[in-house]
Amino acid sequence: MTSTIALFVLLAIITGTSAADPDLLQDICVADPTSAVKINGFACKDIATVNATDFFFDGLAKAGSTNNSMGSLVTAANVQKIPGLNTLGVSLSRIDYAPGGLNPPHTHPRATEIVFVLEGELDVGFITTTNTLFSKSIKKGEIFVFPRGLVHFQKNNGNVAAAVIAAFNSQLPGTQSIAATLFAATPPVPDNVLTKAFQVGTKEVEKIKTRLAPKK
Ligand SMILES: *[C@@H]1O[C@H](CO)[C@@H](O)[C@H](O)[C@H]1NC(C)=O
Ligand SMILES: *[C@@H]1O[C@H](CO)[C@@H](O)[C@H](O)[C@H]1NC(C)=O
């Protein structure tokens, strides 16, 4: 009995300390996306070929175009853009919002997110697993946190553009956008799954699928 409890505590400690990206085992491990070696993350490139460019990215300097159906654009600065981030367990994004723009409800399976408002005002929120919404209006200079894995969103209800910098405790947090995941998957999620889940008819489901279909 005591040993069962001890084992449980030990497991809790081990799993608890590995809840974010794994720790690095050397100074740097710059990603080599061309490597044939498939591991958790990316294989390291030869250190002789590493230079400062591997740790640099200027892609968040300017606002991205928000001329799309959501009126928002996420620009990621993760390990796919900055190979030097491999094994470091952090990344950033910039998100731009047109007036009325929405970053629709989504989750990051591998990271907690903390946003800092660069410009404008946003109505933001996350929903817990007991379906409680925690929401707030935030403005320039303010911060809000979206706990790992929880569904969250940001909406610009102002009449000027808004922008945030988002930080993540993962080199590649991953994004699952709820509506697109369910209504724009390939191959498609069967209509009879969606009609029952959402308690609506096939027509409504088909209408959403058409609207969310990836632009050709
Ligand atoms: C860094 O290495 C890349 C090739 O991996 C090269 O294209 C680039 O010019 C180098 N940059 C500097 C500052 O040496
Ligand atoms: C926005 O996108 C639409 C369709 O893609 C295009 O017709 C329109 O000119 C764009 N507007 C601006 C301001 O870029």
Tab-separated table of N, CA and C in Angstrom, residues 49-170:
chain	number	residue	atom	x	y	z
A	49	THR	N	28.413	24.438	-38.899
A	49	THR	CA	27.625	25.176	-39.890
A	49	THR	C	26.655	26.156	-39.236
A	50	VAL	N	26.683	26.222	-37.889
A	50	VAL	CA	25.762	27.108	-37.163
A	50	VAL	C	26.315	28.524	-37.130
A	51	ASN	N	25.453	29.527	-37.362
A	51	ASN	CA	25.861	30.918	-37.133
A	51	ASN	C	24.673	31.702	-36.571
A	52	ALA	N	24.878	32.995	-36.344
A	52	ALA	CA	23.876	33.815	-35.662
A	52	ALA	C	22.535	33.847	-36.387
A	53	THR	N	22.567	33.669	-37.704
A	53	THR	CA	21.325	33.684	-38.492
A	53	THR	C	20.340	32.620	-38.015
A	54	ASP	N	20.873	31.508	-37.480
A	54	ASP	CA	20.016	30.422	-36.999
A	54	ASP	C	19.182	30.846	-35.785
A	55	PHE	N	19.571	31.959	-35.145
A	55	PHE	CA	18.889	32.422	-33.934
A	55	PHE	C	18.128	33.724	-34.182
A	56	PHE	N	17.972	34.094	-35.456
A	56	PHE	CA	17.445	35.401	-35.818
A	56	PHE	C	16.183	35.277	-36.657
A	57	PHE	N	15.257	36.238	-36.473
A	57	PHE	CA	14.041	36.294	-37.298
A	57	PHE	C	13.500	37.710	-37.233
A	58	ASP	N	13.174	38.306	-38.371
A	58	ASP	CA	12.625	39.667	-38.340
A	58	ASP	C	11.164	39.691	-38.778
A	59	GLY	N	10.540	38.495	-38.821
A	59	GLY	CA	9.198	38.365	-39.374
A	59	GLY	C	8.067	38.937	-38.533
A	60	LEU	N	8.362	39.363	-37.288
A	60	LEU	CA	7.297	39.937	-36.458
A	60	LEU	C	7.363	41.458	-36.413
A	61	ALA	N	8.303	42.038	-37.183
A	61	ALA	CA	8.526	43.485	-37.087
A	61	ALA	C	7.342	44.295	-37.590
A	62	LYS	N	6.687	43.757	-38.631
A	62	LYS	CA	5.599	44.525	-39.260
A	62	LYS	C	4.271	43.808	-39.132
A	63	ALA	N	3.186	44.593	-39.196
A	63	ALA	CA	1.840	44.017	-39.159
A	63	ALA	C	1.613	43.158	-40.395
A	64	GLY	N	0.980	41.991	-40.212
A	64	GLY	CA	0.599	41.139	-41.335
A	64	GLY	C	-0.742	41.583	-41.888
A	65	SER	N	-1.089	41.115	-43.081
A	65	SER	CA	-2.380	41.474	-43.684
A	65	SER	C	-3.515	40.713	-42.998
A	66	THR	N	-4.544	41.454	-42.589
A	66	THR	CA	-5.705	40.838	-41.938
A	66	THR	C	-6.889	40.776	-42.885
A	67	ASN	N	-6.604	40.896	-44.190
A	67	ASN	CA	-7.668	40.860	-45.202
A	67	ASN	C	-8.065	39.404	-45.491
A	68	ASN	N	-8.806	38.801	-44.534
A	68	ASN	CA	-9.304	37.425	-44.704
A	68	ASN	C	-10.626	37.327	-43.956
A	69	SER	N	-11.283	36.167	-44.026
A	69	SER	CA	-12.647	36.065	-43.497
A	69	SER	C	-12.707	36.284	-41.976
A	70	MET	N	-11.623	36.014	-41.241
A	70	MET	CA	-11.622	36.219	-39.787
A	70	MET	C	-11.164	37.628	-39.397
A	71	GLY	N	-10.495	38.316	-40.303
A	71	GLY	CA	-9.969	39.638	-39.961
A	71	GLY	C	-8.833	39.565	-38.955
A	72	SER	N	-8.050	38.485	-39.010
A	72	SER	CA	-6.890	38.382	-38.110
A	72	SER	C	-5.806	37.565	-38.792
A	73	LEU	N	-4.582	37.732	-38.341
A	73	LEU	CA	-3.471	36.950	-38.891
A	73	LEU	C	-2.472	36.624	-37.790
A	74	VAL	N	-2.147	35.338	-37.668
A	74	VAL	CA	-1.119	34.893	-36.722
A	74	VAL	C	0.168	34.693	-37.508
A	75	THR	N	1.245	35.354	-37.072
A	75	THR	CA	2.565	35.133	-37.669
A	75	THR	C	3.425	34.460	-36.609
A	76	ALA	N	3.830	33.228	-36.877
A	76	ALA	CA	4.562	32.454	-35.877
A	76	ALA	C	6.056	32.712	-35.967
A	77	ALA	N	6.717	32.708	-34.807
A	77	ALA	CA	8.179	32.728	-34.738
A	77	ALA	C	8.564	31.519	-33.895
A	78	ASN	N	8.394	30.336	-34.510
A	78	ASN	CA	8.672	29.085	-33.788
A	78	ASN	C	9.861	28.376	-34.440
A	79	VAL	N	10.108	27.141	-34.040
A	79	VAL	CA	11.298	26.420	-34.519
A	79	VAL	C	11.291	26.243	-36.041
A	80	GLN	N	10.103	26.334	-36.666
A	80	GLN	CA	10.067	26.214	-38.126
A	80	GLN	C	10.630	27.465	-38.807
A	81	LYS	N	10.638	28.608	-38.073
A	81	LYS	CA	11.183	29.854	-38.612
A	81	LYS	C	12.569	30.146	-38.050
A	82	ILE	N	12.802	29.691	-36.796
A	82	ILE	CA	14.061	29.975	-36.104
A	82	ILE	C	14.653	28.634	-35.668
A	83	PRO	N	15.505	28.027	-36.517
A	83	PRO	CA	15.992	26.681	-36.210
A	83	PRO	C	16.719	26.592	-34.869
A	84	GLY	N	17.327	27.725	-34.429
A	84	GLY	CA	18.039	27.752	-33.146
A	84	GLY	C	17.132	27.515	-31.952
A	85	LEU	N	15.808	27.607	-32.119
A	85	LEU	CA	14.880	27.368	-30.999
A	85	LEU	C	14.761	25.894	-30.636
A	86	ASN	N	15.253	25.015	-31.524
A	86	ASN	CA	15.111	23.578	-31.266
A	86	ASN	C	15.667	23.209	-29.894
A	87	THR	N	14.881	22.516	-29.099
A	87	THR	CA	15.161	22.031	-27.722
A	87	THR	C	15.107	23.123	-26.654
A	88	LEU	N	14.803	24.386	-27.025
A	88	LEU	CA	14.834	25.461	-26.025
A	88	LEU	C	13.480	25.681	-25.340
A	89	GLY	N	12.413	25.129	-25.889
A	89	GLY	CA	11.128	25.153	-25.176
A	89	GLY	C	10.409	26.491	-25.132
A	90	VAL	N	10.736	27.418	-26.056
A	90	VAL	CA	10.027	28.701	-26.116
A	90	VAL	C	9.781	29.094	-27.573
A	91	SER	N	8.797	29.972	-27.788
A	91	SER	CA	8.576	30.584	-29.101
A	91	SER	C	7.646	31.780	-28.930
A	92	LEU	N	7.511	32.565	-30.006
A	92	LEU	CA	6.633	33.736	-30.001
A	92	LEU	C	5.727	33.695	-31.228
A	93	SER	N	4.659	34.499	-31.168
A	93	SER	CA	3.877	34.816	-32.355
A	93	SER	C	3.529	36.289	-32.284
A	94	ARG	N	3.216	36.855	-33.440
A	94	ARG	CA	2.570	38.161	-33.487
A	94	ARG	C	1.180	37.912	-34.060
A	95	ILE	N	0.165	38.540	-33.469
A	95	ILE	CA	-1.183	38.406	-34.016
A	95	ILE	C	-1.709	39.800	-34.302
A	96	ASP	N	-2.173	40.000	-35.540
A	96	ASP	CA	-2.778	41.273	-35.943
A	96	ASP	C	-4.274	41.087	-36.123
A	97	TYR	N	-5.040	42.130	-35.778
A	97	TYR	CA	-6.497	42.067	-35.845
A	97	TYR	C	-7.013	43.337	-36.505
A	98	ALA	N	-7.825	43.179	-37.545
A	98	ALA	CA	-8.542	44.319	-38.116
A	98	ALA	C	-9.643	44.709	-37.127
A	99	PRO	N	-10.216	45.925	-37.247
A	99	PRO	CA	-11.403	46.220	-36.442
A	99	PRO	C	-12.452	45.123	-36.674
A	100	GLY	N	-12.994	44.566	-35.598
A	100	GLY	CA	-13.956	43.464	-35.716
A	100	GLY	C	-13.304	42.103	-35.899
A	101	GLY	N	-11.992	42.065	-36.046
A	101	GLY	CA	-11.273	40.813	-36.327
A	101	GLY	C	-11.320	39.842	-35.156
A	102	LEU	N	-11.329	38.551	-35.500
A	102	LEU	CA	-11.396	37.482	-34.484
A	102	LEU	C	-10.287	36.472	-34.730
A	103	ASN	N	-9.557	36.118	-33.679
A	103	ASN	CA	-8.723	34.922	-33.716
A	103	ASN	C	-9.613	33.839	-33.122
A	104	PRO	N	-10.201	32.979	-33.977
A	104	PRO	CA	-11.311	32.122	-33.540
A	104	PRO	C	-10.882	31.093	-32.496
A	105	PRO	N	-11.856	30.562	-31.733
A	105	PRO	CA	-11.549	29.622	-30.645
A	105	PRO	C	-10.629	28.489	-31.096
A	106	HIS	N	-9.556	28.300	-30.341
A	106	HIS	CA	-8.544	27.295	-30.683
A	106	HIS	C	-7.798	26.876	-29.425
A	107	THR	N	-6.981	25.817	-29.548
A	107	THR	CA	-6.142	25.391	-28.427
A	107	THR	C	-4.717	25.189	-28.915
A	108	HIS	N	-3.774	25.256	-27.966
A	108	HIS	CA	-2.385	24.895	-28.233
A	108	HIS	C	-2.078	23.668	-27.384
A	109	PRO	N	-1.998	22.481	-28.021
A	109	PRO	CA	-1.838	21.259	-27.234
A	109	PRO	C	-0.544	21.207	-26.435
A	110	ARG	N	0.487	21.963	-26.856
A	110	ARG	CA	1.780	21.806	-26.198
A	110	ARG	C	2.253	23.031	-25.420
A	111	ALA	N	1.409	24.064	-25.241
A	111	ALA	CA	1.937	25.248	-24.556
A	111	ALA	C	0.875	26.110	-23.882
A	112	THR	N	1.312	26.734	-22.796
A	112	THR	CA	0.602	27.880	-22.228
A	112	THR	C	0.993	29.094	-23.064
A	113	GLU	N	0.069	30.051	-23.201
A	113	GLU	CA	0.319	31.259	-24.002
A	113	GLU	C	0.146	32.481	-23.107
A	114	ILE	N	1.031	33.466	-23.283
A	114	ILE	CA	0.876	34.740	-22.568
A	114	ILE	C	0.973	35.850	-23.610
A	115	VAL	N	-0.057	36.689	-23.695
A	115	VAL	CA	-0.061	37.736	-24.728
A	115	VAL	C	0.171	39.116	-24.105
A	116	PHE	N	0.864	39.960	-24.854
A	116	PHE	CA	1.158	41.342	-24.473
A	116	PHE	C	0.596	42.225	-25.587
A	117	VAL	N	-0.284	43.159	-25.238
A	117	VAL	CA	-0.936	43.980	-26.263
A	117	VAL	C	0.007	45.092	-26.740
A	118	LEU	N	0.317	45.060	-28.053
A	118	LEU	CA	1.177	46.089	-28.657
A	118	LEU	C	0.372	47.335	-28.979
A	119	GLU	N	-0.827	47.104	-29.547
A	119	GLU	CA	-1.683	48.202	-30.015
A	119	GLU	C	-3.136	47.806	-29.870
A	120	GLY	N	-3.991	48.776	-29.577
A	120	GLY	CA	-5.429	48.553	-29.605
A	120	GLY	C	-5.973	47.888	-28.348
A	121	GLU	N	-7.170	47.363	-28.479
A	121	GLU	CA	-7.886	46.727	-27.371
A	121	GLU	C	-8.517	45.442	-27.859
A	122	LEU	N	-8.553	44.436	-26.979
A	122	LEU	CA	-9.113	43.138	-27.359
A	122	LEU	C	-9.996	42.594	-26.254
A	123	ASP	N	-11.044	41.866	-26.649
A	123	ASP	CA	-11.820	41.084	-25.701
A	123	ASP	C	-11.315	39.656	-25.826
A	124	VAL	N	-10.772	39.118	-24.723
A	124	VAL	CA	-10.125	37.803	-24.781
A	124	VAL	C	-10.746	36.884	-23.739
A	125	GLY	N	-10.598	35.593	-23.937
A	125	GLY	CA	-11.115	34.673	-22.934
A	125	GLY	C	-10.655	33.253	-23.175
A	126	PHE	N	-10.715	32.444	-22.106
A	126	PHE	CA	-10.513	30.994	-22.248
A	126	PHE	C	-11.603	30.279	-21.486
A	127	ILE	N	-11.819	29.020	-21.841
A	127	ILE	CA	-12.880	28.209	-21.238
A	127	ILE	C	-12.229	26.987	-20.597
A	128	THR	N	-12.591	26.730	-19.345
A	128	THR	CA	-12.004	25.581	-18.641
A	128	THR	C	-12.731	24.292	-19.031
A	129	THR	N	-12.225	23.171	-18.529
A	129	THR	CA	-12.842	21.869	-18.834
A	129	THR	C	-14.191	21.710	-18.130
A	130	THR	N	-14.533	22.635	-17.215
A	130	THR	CA	-15.873	22.598	-16.619
A	130	THR	C	-16.769	23.651	-17.276
A	131	ASN	N	-16.330	24.128	-18.467
A	131	ASN	CA	-17.120	25.080	-19.266
A	131	ASN	C	-17.354	26.412	-18.585
A	132	THR	N	-16.376	26.875	-17.825
A	132	THR	CA	-16.434	28.219	-17.246
A	132	THR	C	-15.598	29.134	-18.132
A	133	LEU	N	-16.202	30.273	-18.530
A	133	LEU	CA	-15.482	31.250	-19.358
A	133	LEU	C	-14.806	32.284	-18.456
A	134	PHE	N	-13.509	32.476	-18.644
A	134	PHE	CA	-12.768	33.557	-17.983
A	134	PHE	C	-12.432	34.572	-19.070
A	135	SER	N	-13.028	35.765	-18.998
A	135	SER	CA	-12.820	36.722	-20.087
A	135	SER	C	-12.558	38.121	-19.545
A	136	LYS	N	-11.928	38.934	-20.393
A	136	LYS	CA	-11.534	40.275	-19.970
A	136	LYS	C	-11.238	41.123	-21.192
A	137	SER	N	-11.407	42.448	-21.059
A	137	SER	CA	-10.952	43.376	-22.090
A	137	SER	C	-9.548	43.819	-21.715
A	138	ILE	N	-8.636	43.743	-22.679
A	138	ILE	CA	-7.255	44.165	-22.406
A	138	ILE	C	-6.831	45.189	-23.439
A	139	LYS	N	-5.946	46.114	-23.009
A	139	LYS	CA	-5.504	47.179	-23.905
A	139	LYS	C	-3.992	47.282	-23.912
A	140	LYS	N	-3.491	48.162	-24.778
A	140	LYS	CA	-2.046	48.364	-24.979
A	140	LYS	C	-1.259	48.276	-23.673
A	141	GLY	N	-0.234	47.436	-23.666
A	141	GLY	CA	0.637	47.307	-22.502
A	141	GLY	C	0.177	46.266	-21.507
A	142	GLU	N	-1.027	45.722	-21.697
A	142	GLU	CA	-1.552	44.742	-20.740
A	142	GLU	C	-1.300	43.313	-21.230
A	143	ILE	N	-1.425	42.392	-20.245
A	143	ILE	CA	-1.077	40.984	-20.478
A	143	ILE	C	-2.253	40.099	-20.112
A	144	PHE	N	-2.408	38.988	-20.831
A	144	PHE	CA	-3.385	37.968	-20.434
A	144	PHE	C	-2.786	36.597	-20.710
A	145	VAL	N	-3.195	35.607	-19.899
A	145	VAL	CA	-2.644	34.250	-19.985
A	145	VAL	C	-3.724	33.256	-20.404
A	146	PHE	N	-3.353	32.367	-21.328
A	146	PHE	CA	-4.240	31.275	-21.736
A	146	PHE	C	-3.570	29.968	-21.339
A	147	PRO	N	-4.102	29.285	-20.308
A	147	PRO	CA	-3.445	28.058	-19.831
A	147	PRO	C	-3.381	26.979	-20.905
A	148	ARG	N	-2.329	26.195	-20.829
A	148	ARG	CA	-2.051	25.141	-21.808
A	148	ARG	C	-3.280	24.269	-22.110
A	149	GLY	N	-3.533	24.083	-23.380
A	149	GLY	CA	-4.557	23.141	-23.826
A	149	GLY	C	-5.984	23.657	-23.768
A	150	LEU	N	-6.236	24.803	-23.108
A	150	LEU	CA	-7.622	25.268	-22.981
A	150	LEU	C	-8.039	26.095	-24.200
A	151	VAL	N	-9.312	25.963	-24.575
A	151	VAL	CA	-9.860	26.691	-25.725
A	151	VAL	C	-9.885	28.183	-25.392
A	152	HIS	N	-9.411	29.011	-26.339
A	152	HIS	CA	-9.368	30.459	-26.090
A	152	HIS	C	-9.531	31.233	-27.397
A	153	PHE	N	-9.735	32.534	-27.271
A	153	PHE	CA	-9.977	33.394	-28.446
A	153	PHE	C	-9.595	34.822	-28.097
A	154	GLN	N	-9.454	35.658	-29.153
A	154	GLN	CA	-9.277	37.106	-28.979
A	154	GLN	C	-10.111	37.795	-30.057
A	155	LYS	N	-10.816	38.858	-29.675
A	155	LYS	CA	-11.676	39.586	-30.618
A	155	LYS	C	-11.406	41.074	-30.490
A	156	ASN	N	-11.214	41.720	-31.634
A	156	ASN	CA	-11.012	43.173	-31.638
A	156	ASN	C	-12.370	43.851	-31.837
A	157	ASN	N	-12.979	44.283	-30.752
A	157	ASN	CA	-14.273	44.960	-30.852
A	157	ASN	C	-14.120	46.472	-30.993
A	158	GLY	N	-12.875	46.932	-31.120
A	158	GLY	CA	-12.627	48.357	-31.301
A	158	GLY	C	-12.742	48.747	-32.761
A	159	ASN	N	-12.542	50.066	-33.049
A	159	ASN	CA	-12.612	50.491	-34.452
A	159	ASN	C	-11.258	50.877	-35.026
A	160	VAL	N	-10.181	50.456	-34.333
A	160	VAL	CA	-8.836	50.583	-34.914
A	160	VAL	C	-8.162	49.213	-34.856
A	161	ALA	N	-7.103	49.030	-35.651
A	161	ALA	CA	-6.385	47.754	-35.675
A	161	ALA	C	-5.766	47.472	-34.300
A	162	ALA	N	-5.587	46.202	-33.986
A	162	ALA	CA	-4.936	45.785	-32.737
A	162	ALA	C	-3.855	44.769	-33.073
A	163	ALA	N	-2.902	44.611	-32.138
A	163	ALA	CA	-1.837	43.625	-32.323
A	163	ALA	C	-1.327	43.174	-30.967
A	164	VAL	N	-0.909	41.909	-30.892
A	164	VAL	CA	-0.281	41.390	-29.669
A	164	VAL	C	0.980	40.621	-30.039
A	165	ILE	N	1.865	40.488	-29.035
A	165	ILE	CA	2.946	39.507	-29.092
A	165	ILE	C	2.548	38.394	-28.133
A	166	ALA	N	2.604	37.152	-28.605
A	166	ALA	CA	2.255	36.001	-27.776
A	166	ALA	C	3.501	35.164	-27.544
A	167	ALA	N	3.721	34.765	-26.283
A	167	ALA	CA	4.856	33.905	-25.953
A	167	ALA	C	4.340	32.535	-25.525
A	168	PHE	N	5.100	31.485	-25.848
A	168	PHE	CA	4.711	30.093	-25.567
A	168	PHE	C	5.874	29.334	-24.931
A	169	ASN	N	5.546	28.402	-24.019
A	169	ASN	CA	6.602	27.556	-23.452
A	169	ASN	C	6.741	26.264	-24.256
A	170	SER	N	6.867	26.428	-25.567
A	170	SER	CA	7.130	25.297	-26.461
A	170	SER	C	7.777	25.846	-27.718
